[in-house]
XYZ file of C-alpha atoms in Angstrom:
218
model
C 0.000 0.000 0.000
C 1.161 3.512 -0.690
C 2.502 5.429 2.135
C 0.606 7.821 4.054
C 1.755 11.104 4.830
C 2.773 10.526 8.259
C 4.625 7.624 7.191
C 6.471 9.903 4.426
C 7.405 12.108 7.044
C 8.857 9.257 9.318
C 10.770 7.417 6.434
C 12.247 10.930 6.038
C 12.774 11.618 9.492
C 15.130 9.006 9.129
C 17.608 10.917 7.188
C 18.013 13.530 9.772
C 21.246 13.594 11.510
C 22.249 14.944 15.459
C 23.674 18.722 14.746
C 21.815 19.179 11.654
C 20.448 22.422 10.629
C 17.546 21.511 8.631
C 14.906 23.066 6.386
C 11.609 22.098 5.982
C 8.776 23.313 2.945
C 5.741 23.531 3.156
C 3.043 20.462 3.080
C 4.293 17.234 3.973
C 7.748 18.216 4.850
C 6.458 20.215 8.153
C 5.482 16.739 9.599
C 8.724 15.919 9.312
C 8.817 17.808 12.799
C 6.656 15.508 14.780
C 9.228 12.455 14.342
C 12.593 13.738 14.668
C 14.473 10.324 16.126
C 14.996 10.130 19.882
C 18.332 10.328 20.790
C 19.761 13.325 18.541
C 19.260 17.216 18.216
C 18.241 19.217 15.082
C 17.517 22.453 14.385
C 14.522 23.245 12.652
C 14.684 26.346 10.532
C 11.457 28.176 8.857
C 12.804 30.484 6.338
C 9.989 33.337 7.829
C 12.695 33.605 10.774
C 12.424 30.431 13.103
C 15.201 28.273 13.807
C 14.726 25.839 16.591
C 11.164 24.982 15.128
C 9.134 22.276 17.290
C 6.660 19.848 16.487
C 2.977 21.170 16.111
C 1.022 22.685 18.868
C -1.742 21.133 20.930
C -4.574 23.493 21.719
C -2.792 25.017 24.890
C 0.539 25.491 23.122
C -1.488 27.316 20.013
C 0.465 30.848 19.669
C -0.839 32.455 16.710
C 2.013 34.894 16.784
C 4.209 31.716 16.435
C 4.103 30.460 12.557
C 5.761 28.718 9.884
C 6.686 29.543 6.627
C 2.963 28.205 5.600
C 1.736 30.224 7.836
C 1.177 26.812 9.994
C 1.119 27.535 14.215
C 4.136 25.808 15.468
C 6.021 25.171 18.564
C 9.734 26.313 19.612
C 12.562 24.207 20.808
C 14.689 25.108 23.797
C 17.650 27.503 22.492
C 15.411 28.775 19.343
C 16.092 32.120 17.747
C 13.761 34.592 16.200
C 15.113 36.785 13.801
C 14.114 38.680 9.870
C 13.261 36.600 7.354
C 16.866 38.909 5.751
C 18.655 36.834 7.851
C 17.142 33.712 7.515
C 17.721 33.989 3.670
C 21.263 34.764 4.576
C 21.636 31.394 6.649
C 19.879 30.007 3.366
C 21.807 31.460 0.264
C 25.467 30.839 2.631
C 24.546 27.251 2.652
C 24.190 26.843 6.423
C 21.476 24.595 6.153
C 22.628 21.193 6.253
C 19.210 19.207 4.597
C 16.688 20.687 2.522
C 13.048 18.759 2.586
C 10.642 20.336 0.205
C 7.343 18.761 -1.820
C 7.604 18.840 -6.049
C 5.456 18.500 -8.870
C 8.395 16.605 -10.881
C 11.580 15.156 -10.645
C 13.668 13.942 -13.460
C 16.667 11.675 -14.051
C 19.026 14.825 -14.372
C 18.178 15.599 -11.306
C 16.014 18.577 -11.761
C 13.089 20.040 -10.134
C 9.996 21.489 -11.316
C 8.073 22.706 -7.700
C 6.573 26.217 -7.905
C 3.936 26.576 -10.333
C 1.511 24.939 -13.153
C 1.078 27.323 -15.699
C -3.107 28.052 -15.911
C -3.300 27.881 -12.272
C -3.310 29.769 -9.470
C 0.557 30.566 -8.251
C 0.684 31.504 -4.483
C 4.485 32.244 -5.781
C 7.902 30.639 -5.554
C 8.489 31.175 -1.780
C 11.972 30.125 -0.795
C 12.168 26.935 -2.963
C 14.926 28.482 -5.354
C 17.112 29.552 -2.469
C 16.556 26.771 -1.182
C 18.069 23.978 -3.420
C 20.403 26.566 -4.882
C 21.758 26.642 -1.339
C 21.914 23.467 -0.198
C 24.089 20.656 -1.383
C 21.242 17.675 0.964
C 17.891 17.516 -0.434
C 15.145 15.220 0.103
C 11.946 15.776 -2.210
C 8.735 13.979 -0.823
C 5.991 13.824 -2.940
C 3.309 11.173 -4.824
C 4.981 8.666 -7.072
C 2.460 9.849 -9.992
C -0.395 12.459 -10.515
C -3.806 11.885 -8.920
C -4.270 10.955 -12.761
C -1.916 7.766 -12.723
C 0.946 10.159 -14.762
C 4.305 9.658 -13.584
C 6.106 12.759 -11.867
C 9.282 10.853 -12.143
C 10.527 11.784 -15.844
C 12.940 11.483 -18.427
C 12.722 15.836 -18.263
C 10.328 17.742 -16.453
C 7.744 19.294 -18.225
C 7.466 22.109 -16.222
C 8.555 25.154 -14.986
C 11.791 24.091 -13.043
C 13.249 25.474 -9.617
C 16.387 24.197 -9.622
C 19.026 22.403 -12.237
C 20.906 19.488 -11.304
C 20.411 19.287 -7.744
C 18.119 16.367 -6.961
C 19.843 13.540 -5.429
C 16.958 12.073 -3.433
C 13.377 11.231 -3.331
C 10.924 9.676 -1.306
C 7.498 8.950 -2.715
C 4.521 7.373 -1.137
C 5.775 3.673 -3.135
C 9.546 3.855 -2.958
C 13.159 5.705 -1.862
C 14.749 6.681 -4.760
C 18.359 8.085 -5.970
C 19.479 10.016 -8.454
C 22.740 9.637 -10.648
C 24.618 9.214 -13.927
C 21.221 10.245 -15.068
C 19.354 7.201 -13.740
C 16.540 6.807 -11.106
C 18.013 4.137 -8.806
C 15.363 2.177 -6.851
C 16.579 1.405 -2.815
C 13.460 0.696 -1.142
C 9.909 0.082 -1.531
C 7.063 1.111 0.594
C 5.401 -2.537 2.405
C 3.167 -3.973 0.121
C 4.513 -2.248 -2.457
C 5.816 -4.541 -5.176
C 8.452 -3.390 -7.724
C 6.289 -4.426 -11.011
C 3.977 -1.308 -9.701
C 7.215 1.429 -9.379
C 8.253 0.427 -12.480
C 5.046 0.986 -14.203
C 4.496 4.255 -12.533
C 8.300 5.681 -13.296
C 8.749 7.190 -16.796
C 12.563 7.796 -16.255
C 14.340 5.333 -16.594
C 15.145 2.736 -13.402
C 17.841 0.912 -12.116
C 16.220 -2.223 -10.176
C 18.164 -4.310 -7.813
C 17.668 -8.078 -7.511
C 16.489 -7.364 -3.866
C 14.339 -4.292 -2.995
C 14.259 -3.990 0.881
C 10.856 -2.673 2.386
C 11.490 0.694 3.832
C 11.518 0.671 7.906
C 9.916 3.322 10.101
C-alpha cells in the first residue's frame, strides 16, 4: 500500500542527523517535525525567521504569533532564535542549512526540479524553494509517485517550470526511496506492500532495479 503522509514524514525523518540544521517546505515536509528520532538534536529552521522549530502545537501550546513559513502555528525548541526573514535567507543562500526537505510537482533523471507553479493555475508564488536547493548541497523531495491521474512525476525531463538544475539527489514517494545519478533513477526501497512491477510501471525515467528491494523501515 502507498505510504501515508505521516509515514512519508517518518521514512524521512530518518535521514536527519544529530547537529543538523535543517529546512523544511511547506506540506508534507512540516510533519517531518513531529518524528525527529529520539536520541539526537536538530535544528529546525522556517525560512519566515524560526530556527529551533518544534513539532505542532496542541490546543494550549497554540500561539498564533508563532508560525511557519505556511503560515502553519508551530512550537519552539529550547535555544530557538527569532530573527528577519533577511537573515534567515542569509543562513539560506550561505549554505548553512545542512538538509533541505521540500514537496515537487516533478523530478527527473538529471536531477532537476519542477516545484513552484503549473502554468493556468493559481501561483501563491515561488516562496523560498529556489534559495533553497540553490543553497543546499542535501535535499530530500517527498511527494506522490504519480499524478492523482496515474501520470508519472518521475521523468525522463520535467515538463514544467523548473526550480532548480541538477540538484536532486533524493526522493521519497509514497511507493519507494529513490536516488538520483549518472542520469538514472536508482530504486533502494519500496514502501510494504509495495511490489516493484507497480514502481516500475508508474516511473517514466528510466530505473535501475536491484535483484532485492528492501521494504522501507519506520
Amino acid at each position: 500500500m502507498a505510504l501515508t503522509r505521516e509515514q512519508l514524514a517518518q521514512r524521512v525523518a530518518r535521514e536527519l542527523q544529530d547537529g543538523y540544521y535543517v529546512n523544511l517546505g511547506i506540506g508534507i515536509p512540516t510533519l517531518v517535525a513531529n518524528y525527529v528520532p529520539k536520541g539526537i538534536e536538530v535544528m529546525l529552521q522556517s525560512e519566515n525567521g524560526l530556527l529551533g522549530m518544534g513539532p505542532f502545537p496542541t490546543e494550549d501550546e497554540i500561539d498564533a504569533d508563532m508560525i511557519n513559513a505556511g503560515k502553519q502555528t508551530v512550537t519552539a525548541t529550547k535555544g530557538a532564535s527569532i530573527f528577519s526573514s533577511a537573515e534567515s535567507f542569509a543562513m539560506i543562500r550561505g549554505g548553512h542549512v545542512d538538509l533541505t526537505v521540500l514537496g515537487a510537482f516533478e523530478v527527473d533523471v538529471a536531477g532537476n526540479i519542477a516545484s513552484w507553479m503549473i502554468p493556468g493555475k493559481l501561483i501563491k508564488g515561488m516562496g523560498g524553494a529556489m534559495d533553497l536547493v540553490a543553497g543546499a548541497d542535501n535535499i530530500i523531495v517527498t511527494m506522490t509517485h504519480a499524478s492523482k491521474h496515474g501520470e508519472s512525476k518521475l521523468l525522463t525531463k520535467c515538463s514544467l517550470p523548473l526550480t532548480g538544475a541538477g540538484c536532486i539527489k533524493k526522493v521519497v514517494t509514497d511507493l519507494a526511496y529513490i536516488e538520483i545519478a549518472d542520469n538514472k533513477f536508482w530504486l533502494k526501497e519500496r514502501a510494504p506492500g509495495v511490489s516493484v512491477d507497480d514502481i516500475i510501471r508508474l516511473t517514466e525515467g528510466e530505473l535501475v532495479v536491484p535483484d532485492v528491494v528492501p521494504e522501507m523501515t519506520f
